[in-house]
Amino acid sequence: MLNIDMKVPVLDIQSEHSQITPPKYIWNDESVLQFQTALTSNDMQEKISKFMSDDSDSQNMTLKLNDIICEAADKSLKQILPKTPNSLKSNTKTIKKQPKWFDFSLIKMRKQLDDKEKLFKKYNNDPIVRGNFFSFLKLYRKTRKNKYKQSRKDLIVQLDNMRDNNQSQYWALLQSLSNESSTNLHFYRIRL
């Protein structure tokens, strides 16, 4: 079998109105009639007559014909809008609400831990990477537990002060703690 590889040069000549990839349109039973009506409109007929009387090279004529067809399609048909990568990410990712004690320093440490975990997964036999990951994991867990304990102590002190001084704020705080989502409730279990 004869196999021939030919490289065809691509011309970079484009008019300012031509599109590299044509947009996609929604096509249904009425679309044919709508497209024909758009082509028979006065302004499109003028463009078609100018196109027919023009004596340009084939590349420019092709681009002009493409512009006429795309303009008629834009006027008559509905376009399918492509989804951007950012919109896809925002739909698939769910945002978890962090507890109040989980502050920016813990978020930063968590990101560093994730980076070290990626390195550890890639180079799991390297003793330096392994030791670095586990020592940072130990530090992260210790810091997280200390922040949690400190927030519980602060909450208990705040509740004790409010119970004696301001009963309405005390009950409002208890109500807000009981209204927390079920995922965050275990962070605020208080034994009085």
C-alpha positions as YAML, in Angstrom:
chain: A
units: angstrom
residues:
- id: 1
  name: MET
  ca: [0.00, 0.00, 0.00]
- id: 2
  name: LEU
  ca: [1.30, 3.41, -0.93]
- id: 3
  name: ASN
  ca: [1.28, 5.98, 1.88]
- id: 4
  name: ILE
  ca: [1.95, 9.59, 1.00]
- id: 5
  name: ASP
  ca: [2.25, 12.32, 3.59]
- id: 6
  name: MET
  ca: [1.67, 15.74, 2.11]
- id: 7
  name: LYS
  ca: [1.89, 18.95, 4.05]
- id: 8
  name: VAL
  ca: [-0.61, 21.47, 2.77]
- id: 9
  name: PRO
  ca: [0.26, 25.07, 3.61]
- id: 10
  name: VAL
  ca: [-2.44, 26.91, 5.52]
- id: 11
  name: LEU
  ca: [-3.13, 30.47, 4.44]
- id: 12
  name: ASP
  ca: [-3.42, 33.03, 7.21]
- id: 13
  name: ILE
  ca: [-5.49, 35.46, 5.15]
- id: 14
  name: GLN
  ca: [-8.64, 36.38, 7.03]
- id: 15
  name: SER
  ca: [-10.97, 39.29, 6.81]
- id: 16
  name: GLU
  ca: [-11.90, 41.12, 9.96]
- id: 17
  name: HIS
  ca: [-15.42, 39.64, 9.85]
- id: 18
  name: SER
  ca: [-14.57, 36.02, 9.09]
- id: 19
  name: GLN
  ca: [-14.54, 33.47, 11.86]
- id: 20
  name: ILE
  ca: [-12.04, 30.70, 12.37]
- id: 21
  name: THR
  ca: [-14.63, 28.23, 13.58]
- id: 22
  name: PRO
  ca: [-18.23, 28.91, 12.64]
- id: 23
  name: PRO
  ca: [-20.69, 29.04, 15.52]
- id: 24
  name: LYS
  ca: [-23.11, 26.17, 15.99]
- id: 25
  name: TYR
  ca: [-26.79, 26.80, 15.47]
- id: 26
  name: ILE
  ca: [-29.96, 25.13, 16.67]
- id: 27
  name: TRP
  ca: [-31.66, 23.69, 13.60]
- id: 28
  name: ASN
  ca: [-35.33, 22.69, 13.56]
- id: 29
  name: ASP
  ca: [-38.21, 22.45, 11.05]
- id: 30
  name: GLU
  ca: [-38.81, 26.21, 10.87]
- id: 31
  name: SER
  ca: [-35.10, 27.04, 10.52]
- id: 32
  name: VAL
  ca: [-35.08, 26.50, 6.74]
- id: 33
  name: LEU
  ca: [-37.83, 29.05, 6.24]
- id: 34
  name: GLN
  ca: [-36.23, 31.54, 8.66]
- id: 35
  name: PHE
  ca: [-32.84, 31.22, 6.94]
- id: 36
  name: GLN
  ca: [-34.41, 31.72, 3.48]
- id: 37
  name: THR
  ca: [-36.29, 34.77, 4.75]
- id: 38
  name: ALA
  ca: [-33.07, 36.23, 6.13]
- id: 39
  name: LEU
  ca: [-31.32, 35.67, 2.79]
- id: 40
  name: THR
  ca: [-34.15, 37.39, 0.87]
- id: 41
  name: SER
  ca: [-34.13, 40.50, 3.08]
- id: 42
  name: ASN
  ca: [-33.13, 43.81, 1.45]
- id: 43
  name: ASP
  ca: [-29.77, 44.28, 3.16]
- id: 44
  name: MET
  ca: [-28.71, 40.68, 2.43]
- id: 45
  name: GLN
  ca: [-29.79, 41.04, -1.23]
- id: 46
  name: GLU
  ca: [-27.59, 44.15, -1.50]
- id: 47
  name: LYS
  ca: [-24.62, 42.25, -0.08]
- id: 48
  name: ILE
  ca: [-25.24, 39.34, -2.45]
- id: 49
  name: SER
  ca: [-25.43, 41.68, -5.46]
- id: 50
  name: LYS
  ca: [-22.17, 43.39, -4.39]
- id: 51
  name: PHE
  ca: [-20.62, 39.95, -4.01]
- id: 52
  name: MET
  ca: [-21.75, 38.91, -7.51]
- id: 53
  name: SER
  ca: [-20.39, 42.09, -9.12]
- id: 54
  name: ASP
  ca: [-17.05, 41.99, -7.28]
- id: 55
  name: ASP
  ca: [-13.98, 40.81, -9.21]
- id: 56
  name: SER
  ca: [-11.58, 39.68, -6.49]
- id: 57
  name: ASP
  ca: [-9.40, 36.63, -6.09]
- id: 58
  name: SER
  ca: [-10.93, 33.37, -4.94]
- id: 59
  name: GLN
  ca: [-9.68, 33.67, -1.34]
- id: 60
  name: ASN
  ca: [-11.40, 37.04, -0.77]
- id: 61
  name: MET
  ca: [-14.56, 35.84, -2.52]
- id: 62
  name: THR
  ca: [-14.71, 32.79, -0.26]
- id: 63
  name: LEU
  ca: [-14.34, 34.95, 2.84]
- id: 64
  name: LYS
  ca: [-17.05, 37.37, 1.67]
- id: 65
  name: LEU
  ca: [-19.46, 34.51, 0.92]
- id: 66
  name: ASN
  ca: [-18.74, 33.04, 4.35]
- id: 67
  name: ASP
  ca: [-19.49, 36.43, 5.95]
- id: 68
  name: ILE
  ca: [-22.83, 36.67, 4.11]
- id: 69
  name: ILE
  ca: [-23.91, 33.17, 5.14]
- id: 70
  name: CYS
  ca: [-22.83, 33.68, 8.77]
- id: 71
  name: GLU
  ca: [-24.64, 37.02, 8.98]
- id: 72
  name: ALA
  ca: [-27.85, 35.49, 7.62]
- id: 73
  name: ALA
  ca: [-27.55, 32.61, 10.08]
- id: 74
  name: ASP
  ca: [-26.93, 35.04, 12.97]
- id: 75
  name: LYS
  ca: [-30.08, 36.96, 12.08]
- id: 76
  name: SER
  ca: [-32.36, 33.96, 11.66]
- id: 77
  name: LEU
  ca: [-31.11, 31.06, 13.80]
- id: 78
  name: LYS
  ca: [-30.45, 30.57, 17.50]
- id: 79
  name: GLN
  ca: [-26.84, 29.91, 18.43]
- id: 80
  name: ILE
  ca: [-25.57, 27.26, 20.80]
- id: 81
  name: LEU
  ca: [-23.36, 29.06, 23.27]
- id: 82
  name: PRO
  ca: [-20.25, 27.08, 24.19]
- id: 83
  name: LYS
  ca: [-19.59, 26.68, 27.89]
- id: 84
  name: THR
  ca: [-16.43, 28.30, 29.15]
- id: 85
  name: PRO
  ca: [-14.06, 26.27, 31.32]
- id: 86
  name: ASN
  ca: [-14.72, 28.56, 34.29]
- id: 87
  name: SER
  ca: [-18.47, 28.01, 34.16]
- id: 88
  name: LEU
  ca: [-17.95, 24.25, 34.07]
- id: 89
  name: LYS
  ca: [-15.72, 24.40, 37.14]
- id: 90
  name: SER
  ca: [-18.12, 26.52, 39.11]
- id: 91
  name: ASN
  ca: [-20.97, 24.09, 38.45]
- id: 92
  name: THR
  ca: [-19.05, 20.97, 39.43]
- id: 93
  name: LYS
  ca: [-17.32, 22.25, 42.54]
- id: 94
  name: THR
  ca: [-19.29, 22.57, 45.72]
- id: 95
  name: ILE
  ca: [-18.16, 25.05, 48.29]
- id: 96
  name: LYS
  ca: [-17.89, 23.66, 51.79]
- id: 97
  name: LYS
  ca: [-18.63, 26.06, 54.60]
- id: 98
  name: GLN
  ca: [-15.74, 26.02, 57.02]
- id: 99
  name: PRO
  ca: [-16.27, 26.34, 60.76]
- id: 100
  name: LYS
  ca: [-15.50, 29.71, 62.32]
- id: 101
  name: TRP
  ca: [-12.33, 28.49, 64.00]
- id: 102
  name: PHE
  ca: [-10.88, 27.23, 60.70]
- id: 103
  name: ASP
  ca: [-9.08, 30.47, 59.85]
- id: 104
  name: PHE
  ca: [-6.80, 31.58, 57.01]
- id: 105
  name: SER
  ca: [-3.63, 30.14, 58.55]
- id: 106
  name: LEU
  ca: [-5.19, 26.66, 58.62]
- id: 107
  name: ILE
  ca: [-6.41, 27.05, 55.03]
- id: 108
  name: LYS
  ca: [-2.89, 28.02, 53.98]
- id: 109
  name: MET
  ca: [-1.43, 25.05, 55.86]
- id: 110
  name: ARG
  ca: [-3.97, 22.75, 54.23]
- id: 111
  name: LYS
  ca: [-2.92, 23.92, 50.76]
- id: 112
  name: GLN
  ca: [0.74, 23.35, 51.63]
- id: 113
  name: LEU
  ca: [-0.15, 19.90, 52.93]
- id: 114
  name: ASP
  ca: [-1.96, 19.11, 49.67]
- id: 115
  name: ASP
  ca: [1.15, 20.14, 47.71]
- id: 116
  name: LYS
  ca: [3.37, 17.97, 49.90]
- id: 117
  name: GLU
  ca: [0.91, 15.09, 49.49]
- id: 118
  name: LYS
  ca: [1.17, 15.34, 45.70]
- id: 119
  name: LEU
  ca: [4.95, 15.20, 45.96]
- id: 120
  name: PHE
  ca: [4.71, 12.27, 48.37]
- id: 121
  name: LYS
  ca: [2.46, 10.36, 45.96]
- id: 122
  name: LYS
  ca: [4.90, 11.00, 43.13]
- id: 123
  name: TYR
  ca: [8.09, 10.21, 45.08]
- id: 124
  name: ASN
  ca: [6.86, 7.91, 47.85]
- id: 125
  name: ASN
  ca: [10.18, 6.08, 48.22]
- id: 126
  name: ASP
  ca: [12.24, 9.23, 48.79]
- id: 127
  name: PRO
  ca: [12.96, 9.47, 52.54]
- id: 128
  name: ILE
  ca: [13.31, 13.28, 52.51]
- id: 129
  name: VAL
  ca: [9.94, 13.85, 50.83]
- id: 130
  name: ARG
  ca: [8.34, 11.19, 53.03]
- id: 131
  name: GLY
  ca: [9.71, 12.69, 56.26]
- id: 132
  name: ASN
  ca: [8.78, 16.22, 55.17]
- id: 133
  name: PHE
  ca: [5.19, 15.18, 54.42]
- id: 134
  name: PHE
  ca: [4.63, 13.30, 57.68]
- id: 135
  name: SER
  ca: [6.24, 15.99, 59.85]
- id: 136
  name: PHE
  ca: [4.07, 18.66, 58.21]
- id: 137
  name: LEU
  ca: [0.99, 16.44, 58.58]
- id: 138
  name: LYS
  ca: [1.75, 16.10, 62.30]
- id: 139
  name: LEU
  ca: [2.17, 19.88, 62.63]
- id: 140
  name: TYR
  ca: [-1.09, 20.52, 60.72]
- id: 141
  name: ARG
  ca: [-3.09, 18.12, 62.89]
- id: 142
  name: LYS
  ca: [-1.62, 19.57, 66.08]
- id: 143
  name: THR
  ca: [-2.36, 23.15, 64.98]
- id: 144
  name: ARG
  ca: [-5.89, 22.23, 63.93]
- id: 145
  name: LYS
  ca: [-6.63, 20.54, 67.27]
- id: 146
  name: ASN
  ca: [-5.23, 23.50, 69.21]
- id: 147
  name: LYS
  ca: [-7.34, 25.98, 67.21]
- id: 148
  name: TYR
  ca: [-10.42, 23.84, 67.79]
- id: 149
  name: LYS
  ca: [-9.78, 23.56, 71.53]
- id: 150
  name: GLN
  ca: [-9.12, 27.29, 71.80]
- id: 151
  name: SER
  ca: [-12.34, 28.12, 69.94]
- id: 152
  name: ARG
  ca: [-14.32, 25.85, 72.28]
- id: 153
  name: LYS
  ca: [-12.77, 27.50, 75.32]
- id: 154
  name: ASP
  ca: [-13.56, 30.96, 73.93]
- id: 155
  name: LEU
  ca: [-17.13, 29.90, 73.19]
- id: 156
  name: ILE
  ca: [-17.66, 28.55, 76.71]
- id: 157
  name: VAL
  ca: [-16.24, 31.73, 78.26]
- id: 158
  name: GLN
  ca: [-18.45, 33.82, 76.00]
- id: 159
  name: LEU
  ca: [-21.52, 31.77, 76.95]
- id: 160
  name: ASP
  ca: [-20.70, 32.05, 80.67]
- id: 161
  name: ASN
  ca: [-20.35, 35.83, 80.42]
- id: 162
  name: MET
  ca: [-23.55, 36.20, 78.42]
- id: 163
  name: ARG
  ca: [-25.56, 33.98, 80.74]
- id: 164
  name: ASP
  ca: [-24.80, 36.30, 83.65]
- id: 165
  name: ASN
  ca: [-24.90, 39.65, 81.82]
- id: 166
  name: ASN
  ca: [-27.11, 39.48, 78.75]
- id: 167
  name: GLN
  ca: [-29.63, 36.66, 78.56]
- id: 168
  name: SER
  ca: [-31.09, 37.63, 75.18]
- id: 169
  name: GLN
  ca: [-27.70, 37.42, 73.44]
- id: 170
  name: TYR
  ca: [-27.00, 34.18, 75.29]
- id: 171
  name: TRP
  ca: [-30.13, 32.54, 73.87]
- id: 172
  name: ALA
  ca: [-29.52, 34.05, 70.43]
- id: 173
  name: LEU
  ca: [-26.02, 32.54, 70.40]
- id: 174
  name: LEU
  ca: [-27.36, 29.15, 71.49]
- id: 175
  name: GLN
  ca: [-30.01, 29.36, 68.77]
- id: 176
  name: SER
  ca: [-27.41, 30.20, 66.12]
- id: 177
  name: LEU
  ca: [-25.27, 27.26, 67.26]
- id: 178
  name: SER
  ca: [-28.24, 24.90, 67.04]
- id: 179
  name: ASN
  ca: [-29.09, 26.20, 63.55]
- id: 180
  name: GLU
  ca: [-25.66, 25.31, 62.21]
- id: 181
  name: SER
  ca: [-25.63, 22.81, 59.39]
- id: 182
  name: SER
  ca: [-25.43, 19.17, 60.43]
- id: 183
  name: THR
  ca: [-21.92, 18.88, 58.98]
- id: 184
  name: ASN
  ca: [-20.56, 21.55, 61.31]
- id: 185
  name: LEU
  ca: [-22.54, 20.59, 64.41]
- id: 186
  name: HIS
  ca: [-19.91, 18.22, 65.72]
- id: 187
  name: PHE
  ca: [-17.47, 21.13, 65.99]
- id: 188
  name: TYR
  ca: [-19.62, 22.88, 68.59]
- id: 189
  name: ARG
  ca: [-20.67, 20.12, 70.98]
- id: 190
  name: ILE
  ca: [-20.35, 21.77, 74.36]
- id: 191
  name: ARG
  ca: [-20.58, 20.06, 77.71]
- id: 192
  name: LEU
  ca: [-21.78, 22.41, 80.45]
...
